[in-house]
Amino acid sequence: MSTPYPFTAIVGQDDLRLGLLLNAVSPAVGGVLVRGEKGTAKSTAVRALAALMPEVPVVPGCRFSCDPASPDPACPDGPHAEAAGVSRPARTVELPVGASEDRLVGALDIERALSEGVKAFEPGLLADAHRGILYVDEVNLLHDHLVDLLLDAAAMGASYVEREGVSVRHAARFLLVGTMNPEEGELRPQLLDRFGLTVEVSASRDTDERVEVVRRRLAYDDDPEGFAARWAEEEGALRERIAAARVLLPRVVLSDGVLRQIAATCAAFEVDGMRADIVMARTATALAAWAGREEVTADDVRQAALLALPHRRRRNPFDAPGLDEDKLDQTLDEAGPPENSDGDDQPDPDGGGDDDGGGGGGVPPQADGEDRTSPQGSEGDSPSPAPEGAPDAPGRPAGGEQQPVAAAEPFRTKMLSVPGLGEGAAGRRSRARTEHGRTTGARRPQGALTKLHLAATVQAAAPHQRARGRAGRGLVVRRDDLRQATREGREGNLVLFVVDASGSMAARQRMSAVKGAVLSLLLDAYQRRDKVGLVTFRGKEAEVALPPTSSVDAAAARLESLPTGGRTPLAAGLLKAHDVLRVERLRDPSRRPLLVVVTDGRATGGPEPVALAGRAGRLHRSEGTASVVVDCESGYVRLGLAGELARELGGTAVTLDELRADSIAGLVKDVTAAGRAA
């Protein structure tokens, strides 16, 4: 077994270390979600935490880690006779993103259950993690059905395995720790709320600190055991401090004044439900115990808010997590300082005090330093667009570029889906064969049986009962009789946006409406678990503004900063989209694409631009790409070019007004696949 990197050797990352240590002191805090860019020691810190956790007493031979002082009466390995327990180190169990349901919750032997009535159960990762740490790296990429199982286990403290009327239950209380890179997509709000705390991490910009990180990492890689030995004293001291804080924790007093501050803070920031209040109270108590105090102070409440509230304030995936610290201070002052608050015992992971009172967990910077709520630049700084088709004037930005404008308010869009039956990743857009959904039939299992089709299994076994010598009431079932249920649910798709940013779209009010429509579709893609990509075209060429990704945040940021102006190379945009889809089909052949072209249909530049755009559209149609054209044409005189483009693509055209879910205009939900008969 490899030697883990010492927790105390981690350089910086105070918020990360504090969040993990508070959970080590009080597991009731509810775990921690670590958000940050790649290469910031997220996984290293989580794996190092297990070495600091106190040992766990367990019943000898119990696969479910029952506490000998109070064994689980429903334990599948029970009932447990009174016996002396044994101690073992706390476990850190890692849940892979691609794990199966059976690997997570355990597997029941269906054949023995049906024929013998025996609950032969093989425990899963939830059983292994009981009374330990369940660590999910890249938790935002976890499949929805696994997320549902995690939510159930976290809420009930137990895991249930149900197989056609046969059930097994066992305790599953664990410290849930997740890490994620927001660039790869956001987390479902239900799971987000299950994490007690959240911390934002980023690489240090201090040269000396970066040098020290590299120096320590190289030393560890050269001699892991020797490096760990050099930090053994610091690790031991930290382990003792955690143990002392755990002993002190029950004696910490949470006064009525503190509770009023907590309640006032949660109400002021309009968080949903009451979980935030409870988590803040537990976190403030853990902070006091960590600092060696028996009284919670105002600084504890402030720090608890910075750790427990940012991820509970998000209203949509484009909101940056974080708190307004000025508003937080004002709320705490108005609620009245709690008694005996001196503010001098602000804890930190190393046992020292912070003089700034902030502690960490504050507002993270916006992506690229931008304010997403306002356009870059000002109206007065925007150069006037050149007439479409005219050469670029000296001193004018290339392509007659204008400053970006802000998107209009997003709205709820009508459902767009890919026709047919797919087999892609689970999602919420198009029909697909999935592990979860309504049962549509049965087949022989390919590999391990996961979803039994009971009627089909009985039907397969019934003709052979006499030959198998059936004498009693039980059904004689062989493995060849078992049938797997086939189910139909929904899949996530690749939604590739091709956005016209040319001069014909450059009217500021009009482009604001177009961006609002695309932003609305991005929000819909987030809710339906799609991957998204963005291709834009203007001037003389098209570019991939965002390669396909699960992060709609990144797509929204690129859209907000999108400049406009110049000619309309529509064909170039469609051909660039074709290249993107060709590569994605090789990377992920099961994920079906949906092409969304946002344009008024005009095409300029080069010889026969309209005919060239038509040929590019037919190329998509020949490959069966489902498509929809969002017609942005406005004014009294309409040329209907977007409708012509939709026919070339073999898809559907819809106006901006028809795109709204509350529009009375009709819209076919399933866009027509290329090549289907009209």
XYZ file of C-alpha atoms in Angstrom:
678
model
C 0.000 0.000 0.000
C 1.436 3.370 -1.005
C 2.282 5.943 1.665
C -0.225 8.834 1.552
C 0.987 12.408 1.312
C 0.970 13.957 4.817
C -1.925 16.321 5.491
C 0.312 18.770 7.360
C 2.707 18.973 4.397
C 0.086 20.566 2.152
C 1.084 24.145 1.369
C -1.605 26.817 1.691
C -5.222 25.855 0.901
C -6.374 27.001 4.346
C -10.081 26.813 3.505
C -9.737 23.282 2.170
C -7.856 22.038 5.206
C -10.202 23.764 7.636
C -13.313 22.341 5.969
C -11.926 18.801 6.144
C -10.716 19.171 9.728
C -14.080 20.464 10.941
C -15.690 17.329 9.523
C -13.082 15.212 11.276
C -14.010 16.938 14.555
C -17.768 16.689 13.943
C -18.914 14.283 11.209
C -22.449 15.610 11.794
C -21.414 18.737 9.859
C -22.282 16.724 6.765
C -19.193 16.507 4.588
C -17.528 18.967 2.279
C -17.578 19.753 -1.423
C -14.250 20.949 -2.819
C -14.584 23.073 -5.953
C -11.588 24.195 -7.940
C -9.352 23.977 -10.941
C -7.295 20.901 -11.692
C -3.967 20.400 -9.947
C -4.838 22.120 -6.660
C -4.302 19.195 -4.230
C -8.028 18.464 -3.836
C -7.669 14.682 -3.999
C -4.372 14.707 -2.103
C -5.930 16.493 0.881
C -8.959 14.211 1.008
C -6.888 11.040 0.898
C -4.561 12.417 3.572
C -7.471 13.103 5.933
C -8.090 9.398 6.644
C -4.736 9.075 8.423
C -5.868 11.718 10.941
C -9.225 10.142 11.763
C -9.549 8.195 15.058
C -9.678 4.429 14.829
C -13.114 2.798 14.575
C -14.232 -0.035 16.942
C -16.083 -2.742 14.981
C -17.696 -6.118 15.614
C -15.196 -8.831 14.593
C -16.115 -10.412 11.261
C -18.947 -7.992 10.480
C -18.789 -6.871 6.850
C -20.874 -3.799 7.697
C -18.643 -2.300 10.411
C -21.207 -2.515 13.227
C -20.314 -0.681 16.437
C -19.932 -3.266 19.224
C -21.435 -0.774 21.677
C -24.659 -0.501 19.627
C -24.757 -3.004 16.763
C -27.321 -2.542 14.010
C -30.262 -4.862 14.819
C -31.036 -5.195 11.087
C -27.452 -5.970 10.048
C -27.400 -8.726 7.386
C -24.497 -10.341 9.261
C -26.366 -10.131 12.594
C -27.639 -10.556 15.140
C -24.338 -9.976 16.889
C -23.641 -11.650 20.191
C -21.992 -9.588 22.889
C -18.262 -9.645 22.261
C -15.261 -7.381 22.609
C -14.810 -5.159 19.602
C -11.661 -4.678 17.603
C -10.307 -1.379 16.320
C -9.269 -0.618 12.774
C -8.250 2.571 10.954
C -11.018 4.704 9.467
C -11.557 3.884 5.809
C -11.582 6.198 2.831
C -13.700 4.509 0.171
C -13.519 5.969 -3.331
C -16.568 5.865 -5.583
C -15.502 5.812 -9.254
C -17.567 7.978 -11.603
C -18.300 4.970 -13.817
C -19.325 2.599 -11.014
C -22.394 0.421 -11.455
C -25.400 0.468 -9.155
C -24.532 -2.987 -7.819
C -20.990 -1.864 -7.022
C -22.350 1.050 -4.995
C -25.171 -0.555 -3.009
C -24.236 -4.234 -3.262
C -25.607 -7.190 -5.182
C -28.267 -9.712 -4.280
C -28.080 -13.265 -5.676
C -31.460 -13.354 -7.440
C -31.188 -17.032 -8.397
C -30.760 -18.169 -4.769
C -33.356 -15.688 -3.562
C -36.001 -17.114 -5.925
C -35.167 -20.783 -5.596
C -33.998 -21.018 -1.967
C -35.357 -17.900 -0.322
C -31.840 -17.036 0.861
C -30.699 -13.417 1.057
C -27.191 -13.981 -0.270
C -25.861 -10.425 -0.309
C -22.490 -9.059 -1.411
C -21.896 -5.634 0.224
C -21.095 -2.610 -1.924
C -19.147 0.594 -1.421
C -21.811 2.117 0.853
C -21.270 -0.728 3.310
C -17.496 -0.316 3.122
C -17.821 3.437 3.802
C -20.047 3.049 6.884
C -18.463 5.012 9.775
C -15.737 6.241 7.416
C -15.248 8.561 4.460
C -16.954 8.164 1.088
C -14.896 10.090 -1.435
C -16.219 10.927 -4.892
C -13.684 12.486 -7.238
C -15.320 14.496 -10.053
C -18.655 14.160 -8.267
C -20.319 16.443 -10.838
C -19.785 13.748 -13.487
C -21.538 11.036 -11.456
C -24.493 9.389 -13.221
C -27.933 10.478 -12.089
C -29.022 7.059 -10.824
C -25.938 6.866 -8.574
C -26.638 10.383 -7.340
C -30.172 9.279 -6.388
C -28.798 6.357 -4.389
C -26.315 8.608 -2.606
C -29.090 11.068 -1.736
C -31.220 8.298 -0.261
C -28.364 6.862 1.805
C -27.249 10.299 3.043
C -30.809 11.207 4.056
C -31.702 7.949 5.829
C -28.326 6.752 7.065
C -29.059 3.362 5.519
C -28.870 1.602 2.174
C -31.709 -0.493 0.770
C -31.312 -3.088 -1.967
C -34.614 -4.102 -3.542
C -34.910 -6.916 -6.059
C -38.456 -7.977 -6.977
C -39.826 -8.079 -3.447
C -36.602 -9.301 -1.837
C -34.905 -6.558 0.183
C -31.761 -6.093 2.249
C -31.071 -3.119 4.500
C -27.893 -2.081 6.270
C -26.606 1.044 8.003
C -24.665 3.488 5.828
C -23.564 6.607 7.693
C -20.485 8.168 6.199
C -18.636 11.431 5.748
C -19.349 12.474 2.156
C -16.469 14.313 0.489
C -16.607 15.326 -3.146
C -14.235 17.160 -5.437
C -15.103 18.782 -8.742
C -13.806 21.084 -11.434
C -16.630 23.548 -12.272
C -15.361 23.775 -15.854
C -16.623 20.227 -16.399
C -20.192 20.938 -15.349
C -22.211 21.746 -12.264
C -23.770 19.523 -9.637
C -27.448 18.720 -9.188
C -28.993 21.070 -6.580
C -30.312 18.130 -4.533
C -26.845 16.628 -4.093
C -25.247 20.054 -3.700
C -27.426 20.699 -0.651
C -26.354 17.379 0.910
C -22.798 18.628 1.351
C -22.533 20.441 4.653
C -19.715 22.752 3.591
C -18.154 23.947 0.372
C -14.721 25.412 -0.254
C -13.198 27.008 -3.328
C -9.561 26.204 -4.116
C -7.177 27.661 -6.640
C -3.466 27.583 -7.288
C -1.423 30.165 -5.435
C -0.041 33.102 -7.420
C 2.743 33.644 -4.878
C 6.085 32.571 -6.352
C 7.617 31.425 -3.053
C 4.582 29.338 -2.191
C 4.555 27.671 -5.610
C 8.261 26.873 -5.248
C 7.604 25.228 -1.891
C 4.757 23.148 -3.360
C 7.050 21.816 -6.083
C 9.917 21.200 -3.660
C 7.767 19.132 -1.293
C 6.089 17.185 -4.060
C 9.405 16.215 -5.651
C 10.748 15.159 -2.244
C 7.666 12.997 -1.660
C 7.892 11.362 -5.087
C 11.575 10.530 -4.534
C 11.042 8.917 -1.101
C 7.411 8.709 0.113
C 8.222 6.903 3.354
C 11.100 9.175 4.256
C 9.059 12.273 3.460
C 6.149 11.030 5.603
C 8.563 10.282 8.469
C 9.789 13.897 8.441
C 6.202 15.068 8.965
C 5.246 12.379 11.487
C 5.531 14.703 14.504
C 3.246 17.341 12.947
C 0.783 14.642 11.898
C 0.711 13.252 15.443
C 0.108 16.687 16.953
C -2.763 17.353 14.557
C -4.265 13.935 15.279
C -4.171 14.666 19.018
C -5.802 18.054 18.482
C -8.646 16.440 16.536
C -9.161 13.925 19.341
C -9.172 16.706 21.957
C -11.682 18.727 19.947
C -13.956 15.685 19.683
C -13.887 15.294 23.460
C -14.635 19.009 23.969
C -17.408 19.167 21.348
C -20.326 17.991 23.574
C -19.518 20.723 26.121
C -19.622 23.626 23.639
C -22.487 26.021 24.413
C -24.645 27.358 21.586
C -26.417 30.350 23.119
C -29.759 31.808 22.051
C -27.957 34.888 20.758
C -25.835 32.753 18.457
C -28.880 30.859 17.226
C -30.600 34.168 16.400
C -27.561 35.246 14.386
C -27.569 31.951 12.491
C -31.277 32.140 11.729
C -31.053 35.812 10.700
C -28.147 35.067 8.361
C -29.909 32.191 6.619
C -33.076 34.272 6.245
C -31.163 37.282 4.895
C -29.484 35.199 2.186
C -32.779 33.469 1.310
C -31.462 29.910 1.413
C -34.016 27.156 0.863
C -35.201 24.957 3.713
C -33.745 24.597 7.197
C -30.700 22.448 6.488
C -28.480 25.534 6.204
C -29.402 26.679 9.735
C -28.630 23.251 11.180
C -25.329 22.935 9.306
C -24.271 26.443 10.368
C -25.003 25.599 14.013
C -22.987 22.387 13.857
C -20.136 24.089 12.016
C -19.949 26.976 14.494
C -19.868 24.467 17.361
C -17.073 22.504 15.649
C -15.123 25.738 15.107
C -15.333 26.554 18.804
C -14.192 23.047 19.770
C -11.354 23.229 17.259
C -10.193 26.472 18.879
C -10.402 24.874 22.341
C -13.353 26.971 23.524
C -16.625 26.005 25.173
C -18.512 29.054 23.864
C -19.439 29.871 20.253
C -18.454 33.405 19.222
C -19.564 35.810 16.509
C -16.456 34.971 14.504
C -17.453 31.301 14.574
C -20.860 32.187 13.155
C -19.286 34.315 10.422
C -16.844 31.589 9.428
C -19.610 28.988 9.476
C -21.677 31.122 7.094
C -18.773 31.467 4.672
C -18.391 27.692 4.570
C -22.015 26.538 4.715
C -23.999 29.048 2.633
C -22.275 29.846 -0.712
C -23.374 26.661 -2.513
C -26.921 26.969 -1.172
C -27.496 30.388 -2.735
C -27.257 29.380 -6.404
C -30.516 29.933 -8.234
C -29.335 28.836 -11.689
C -26.128 27.345 -13.109
C -24.875 30.754 -14.245
C -24.788 32.216 -10.733
C -21.335 32.236 -9.178
C -21.282 30.753 -5.667
C -20.231 33.046 -2.868
C -21.480 35.495 -0.256
C -21.542 39.271 -0.032
C -19.372 39.654 3.049
C -20.500 43.241 3.687
C -24.092 42.035 3.794
C -23.047 39.170 6.063
C -21.378 41.544 8.533
C -24.387 43.856 8.488
C -26.760 40.959 9.160
C -24.677 39.695 12.069
C -24.529 43.194 13.581
C -28.264 43.717 13.245
C -29.020 40.354 14.846
C -27.006 41.457 17.865
C -23.663 40.103 19.082
C -23.873 36.949 21.156
C -22.766 37.041 24.745
C -19.076 36.550 25.605
C -17.965 37.172 22.016
C -14.453 38.534 21.906
C -13.603 37.691 18.300
C -9.999 36.867 19.195
C -10.132 33.101 18.770
C -10.555 32.779 15.015
C -9.288 29.261 14.282
C -7.158 28.127 11.420
C -5.963 24.677 10.380
C -2.549 25.184 11.939
C -3.836 26.267 15.329
C -2.872 29.940 14.919
C -5.207 32.923 14.777
C -6.273 35.027 11.835
C -6.251 38.782 12.257
C -8.433 39.598 9.272
C -11.580 37.991 10.663
C -12.429 36.642 7.236
C -11.165 33.151 7.770
C -11.806 32.003 4.241
C -14.643 30.655 2.223
C -15.305 34.075 0.753
C -16.554 35.090 -2.657
C -14.583 33.362 -5.430
C -13.484 35.463 -8.392
C -15.697 35.535 -11.450
C -14.484 33.541 -14.415
C -11.797 35.559 -16.210
C -12.519 38.487 -13.888
C -15.700 39.357 -15.767
C -19.009 40.631 -14.476
C -21.552 38.458 -16.223
C -24.409 40.818 -15.512
C -23.110 43.679 -17.653
C -21.552 43.990 -21.105
C -17.857 44.518 -21.514
C -17.079 48.049 -22.467
C -19.681 50.782 -22.922
C -22.035 51.842 -25.625
C -19.949 54.884 -26.372
C -16.854 52.768 -26.984
C -18.538 50.495 -29.502
C -17.382 51.048 -33.077
C -20.105 51.429 -35.655
C -20.633 48.375 -37.815
C -19.550 48.512 -41.415
C -22.243 47.950 -44.036
C -22.569 44.245 -44.670
C -20.270 43.184 -47.440
C -18.144 46.354 -47.240
C -14.388 46.080 -46.643
C -13.087 46.756 -43.168
C -12.238 50.438 -42.670
C -8.805 51.461 -41.349
C -8.785 51.596 -37.570
C -11.964 49.507 -37.307
C -11.705 46.144 -35.509
C -11.434 43.206 -37.858
C -14.780 42.276 -39.370
C -16.454 45.506 -38.203
C -16.494 44.111 -34.679
C -18.759 45.650 -32.051
C -18.448 45.445 -28.300
C -20.423 42.557 -26.769
C -23.893 43.236 -25.425
C -25.523 41.604 -22.412
C -28.030 38.823 -22.893
C -31.710 39.451 -22.303
C -33.450 37.723 -19.405
C -33.556 33.936 -19.995
C -36.898 32.157 -20.258
C -38.226 28.604 -20.148
C -37.959 27.022 -23.580
C -40.040 24.396 -25.281
C -38.704 20.878 -25.361
C -36.448 19.943 -28.277
C -35.394 16.315 -28.628
C -33.721 13.959 -31.050
C -36.110 11.470 -32.722
C -35.735 7.712 -32.445
C -34.437 5.601 -29.582
C -30.855 6.134 -28.447
C -28.482 4.395 -26.056
C -26.473 7.331 -24.762
C -25.648 8.574 -21.285
C -28.571 8.978 -18.903
C -30.198 12.381 -19.102
C -33.539 14.094 -19.572
C -33.896 14.979 -23.224
C -34.439 12.217 -25.804
C -35.887 8.704 -25.607
C -33.300 5.988 -24.986
C -32.714 2.493 -23.671
C -31.504 2.998 -20.111
C -30.987 1.169 -16.825
C -33.826 3.178 -15.289
C -37.256 4.008 -16.640
C -40.391 2.172 -17.654
C -40.075 -1.527 -18.468
C -40.625 -2.276 -22.158
C -39.550 -5.912 -22.458
C -37.075 -8.590 -21.415
C -33.872 -10.190 -22.691
C -31.190 -12.592 -21.539
C -28.707 -10.795 -19.266
C -25.375 -9.795 -20.756
C -23.047 -10.088 -17.794
C -24.347 -9.557 -14.245
C -28.110 -9.373 -13.803
C -29.157 -5.938 -12.569
C -32.901 -5.557 -13.197
C -34.884 -8.799 -13.046
C -37.979 -9.192 -15.218
C -39.886 -11.514 -12.893
C -42.730 -12.497 -15.229
C -40.349 -13.345 -18.078
C -38.120 -15.327 -15.712
C -41.054 -17.405 -14.414
C -42.281 -17.914 -17.970
C -38.853 -19.201 -19.019
C -38.556 -21.568 -16.032
C -42.146 -22.920 -16.012
C -41.894 -25.455 -18.909
C -38.926 -27.214 -17.255
C -40.292 -27.833 -13.768
C -41.213 -31.523 -14.316
C -37.893 -32.294 -15.988
C -36.064 -30.665 -13.091
C -37.884 -32.829 -10.586
C -39.848 -30.138 -8.832
C -41.529 -31.669 -5.770
C -42.325 -28.827 -3.398
C -43.912 -25.420 -3.690
C -40.725 -23.618 -4.663
C -39.903 -22.859 -8.269
C -36.777 -24.552 -9.626
C -34.882 -21.725 -11.319
C -31.629 -22.045 -13.237
C -29.397 -19.253 -14.346
C -30.450 -19.690 -17.977
C -34.026 -18.828 -16.944
C -33.163 -15.358 -15.635
C -34.320 -12.452 -17.776
C -33.089 -8.883 -17.686
C -35.722 -6.153 -17.914
C -35.227 -3.739 -20.814
C -36.215 -0.206 -19.903
C -36.839 3.045 -21.682
C -35.920 6.384 -20.183
C -34.214 9.563 -21.321
C -30.693 10.323 -22.467
C -28.556 13.428 -22.556
C -27.466 14.692 -25.962
C -24.727 16.840 -27.412
C -26.371 20.187 -28.158
C -24.124 22.094 -30.555
C -25.024 25.761 -30.983
C -24.059 27.490 -34.227
C -24.572 31.215 -33.610
C -24.584 33.927 -36.269
C -22.557 36.885 -34.903
C -22.356 38.820 -38.183
C -23.336 42.373 -39.007
C -26.844 41.328 -40.013
C -27.399 40.296 -36.384
C -25.584 43.249 -34.862
C -28.469 45.510 -33.875
C -27.872 45.755 -30.121
C -31.430 45.104 -28.996
C -31.754 42.241 -31.432
C -28.474 40.594 -30.444
C -29.446 40.912 -26.784
C -32.643 38.961 -27.528
C -30.678 36.338 -29.480
C -28.210 35.881 -26.629
C -31.105 35.594 -24.203
C -32.600 32.813 -26.326
C -29.308 30.914 -26.495
C -28.817 31.415 -22.747
C -32.297 29.962 -22.209
C -31.409 26.928 -24.322
C -28.186 26.528 -22.349
C -30.152 26.539 -19.108
C -32.445 23.897 -20.578
C -29.386 21.840 -21.599
C -28.048 22.047 -18.039
C -31.320 20.782 -16.612
C -31.446 17.918 -19.120
C -27.836 16.772 -18.502
C -26.570 17.559 -21.999
C -23.113 18.324 -23.244
C -22.938 21.653 -25.058
C -20.658 23.232 -27.638
C -20.569 26.654 -29.303
C -19.572 27.564 -32.861
C -19.780 31.187 -33.989
C -19.355 32.725 -37.414
C -18.798 36.301 -38.601
C -16.407 38.239 -40.828
C -14.565 35.774 -43.039
C -14.583 32.591 -40.968
C -16.122 30.472 -38.231
C -14.534 29.401 -34.968
C -15.170 26.923 -32.193
C -15.834 29.280 -29.301
C -16.279 26.336 -26.928
C -15.506 22.661 -27.660
C -18.190 20.223 -26.410
C -18.234 20.222 -22.627
C -20.499 19.485 -19.686
C -19.973 22.997 -18.325
C -22.813 25.289 -19.350
C -21.136 27.938 -17.172
C -18.285 28.096 -19.654
C -20.692 28.295 -22.602
C -22.626 31.128 -20.959
C -19.401 33.060 -20.309
C -18.252 32.692 -23.931
C -21.680 33.749 -25.155
C -21.704 36.854 -22.955
C -18.351 38.029 -24.347
C -19.266 37.269 -27.972
C -18.622 40.285 -30.241
C -20.588 40.887 -33.436
C -20.102 42.479 -36.845
C -18.853 41.808 -40.359
C -20.022 39.486 -43.118
C -22.119 36.320 -42.722
C -20.111 33.178 -43.604
C -23.037 30.826 -42.910
C -21.515 27.933 -44.848
C -18.282 28.211 -42.850
C -20.269 27.974 -39.610
C -22.094 24.842 -40.746
C -18.902 23.207 -41.999
C -17.108 23.983 -38.749
C -20.028 22.380 -36.866
C -19.697 19.329 -39.118
C -16.024 18.998 -38.149
C -16.877 19.249 -34.443
C -19.590 16.596 -34.699
C -17.348 14.268 -36.708
C -14.725 14.306 -33.942
C -17.336 13.897 -31.205
C -18.852 10.863 -32.947
C -15.454 9.185 -32.665
C -15.041 10.146 -29.006
C -18.539 9.293 -27.836
C -20.469 7.398 -30.538
C -23.462 6.680 -28.262
C -24.228 10.350 -27.558
C -26.521 11.656 -30.291
C -26.149 15.284 -31.415
C -28.725 18.035 -31.765
C -27.643 20.926 -33.989
C -29.162 24.305 -33.048
C -28.470 27.007 -35.652
C -29.275 30.554 -34.483
C -29.429 32.849 -37.526
C -31.624 34.973 -39.748
C -30.614 32.771 -42.686
C -28.668 35.418 -44.605
C -25.332 34.433 -46.146
C -22.720 36.771 -47.658
C -19.103 36.694 -48.723
C -17.527 34.658 -51.518
C -19.188 33.313 -54.653
C -22.739 31.951 -54.290
C -22.816 32.072 -50.474
C -26.469 30.973 -50.216
C -25.942 27.929 -52.454
C -22.798 27.000 -50.542
C -24.715 27.198 -47.232
C -27.397 24.920 -48.718
C -24.792 22.309 -49.650
C -23.325 22.484 -46.140
C -26.816 21.961 -44.725
C -27.395 18.917 -46.909
C -24.112 17.470 -45.628
C -25.529 17.439 -42.093
C -28.779 15.985 -43.413
C -26.987 13.123 -45.166
C -25.402 12.063 -41.863
C -28.725 12.008 -40.016
C -27.990 14.939 -37.697
C -31.141 16.189 -35.987
C -31.362 19.960 -36.249
C -33.444 23.012 -35.453
C -33.024 26.537 -36.839
C -33.913 29.422 -34.530
C -35.121 32.094 -36.962
C -33.899 35.517 -35.805
C -35.240 37.488 -38.779
C -37.173 40.592 -37.772
C -39.018 43.456 -39.471
C -42.043 43.713 -41.723
C -40.313 42.242 -44.761
C -39.228 38.663 -44.140
C -37.261 36.666 -46.682
C -37.828 33.279 -45.057
C -34.181 32.287 -45.495
C -34.004 30.532 -42.122
C -36.894 28.285 -43.174
C -35.053 27.425 -46.387
C -31.970 26.546 -44.347
C -34.052 24.302 -42.083
C -35.337 22.404 -45.128
C -31.782 21.920 -46.406
C -30.809 20.586 -42.968
C -33.879 18.367 -42.840
C -34.855 19.986 -39.547
C -37.368 22.397 -38.054
C -37.446 26.194 -38.069
C -38.788 28.074 -35.052
C -38.937 31.792 -34.330
C -37.705 33.363 -31.128
C -41.302 33.814 -29.965
C -42.196 30.197 -30.719
C -39.201 29.018 -28.703
C -40.828 30.126 -25.452
C -42.586 27.395 -23.492
C -45.529 29.699 -22.796
C -45.942 30.699 -26.458
C -49.265 29.853 -28.075
C -47.487 29.192 -31.365
C -47.213 25.510 -32.182
C -43.884 23.713 -32.141
C -43.266 20.035 -32.838
C -41.308 18.700 -29.876
C -39.230 16.185 -31.786
C -37.176 17.938 -34.430
C -37.304 16.116 -37.737
C -34.281 13.921 -38.350
C -32.324 14.450 -41.506
C -33.406 12.133 -44.250
C -36.872 11.419 -42.832
C -39.788 11.795 -45.165
C -41.588 15.114 -44.882
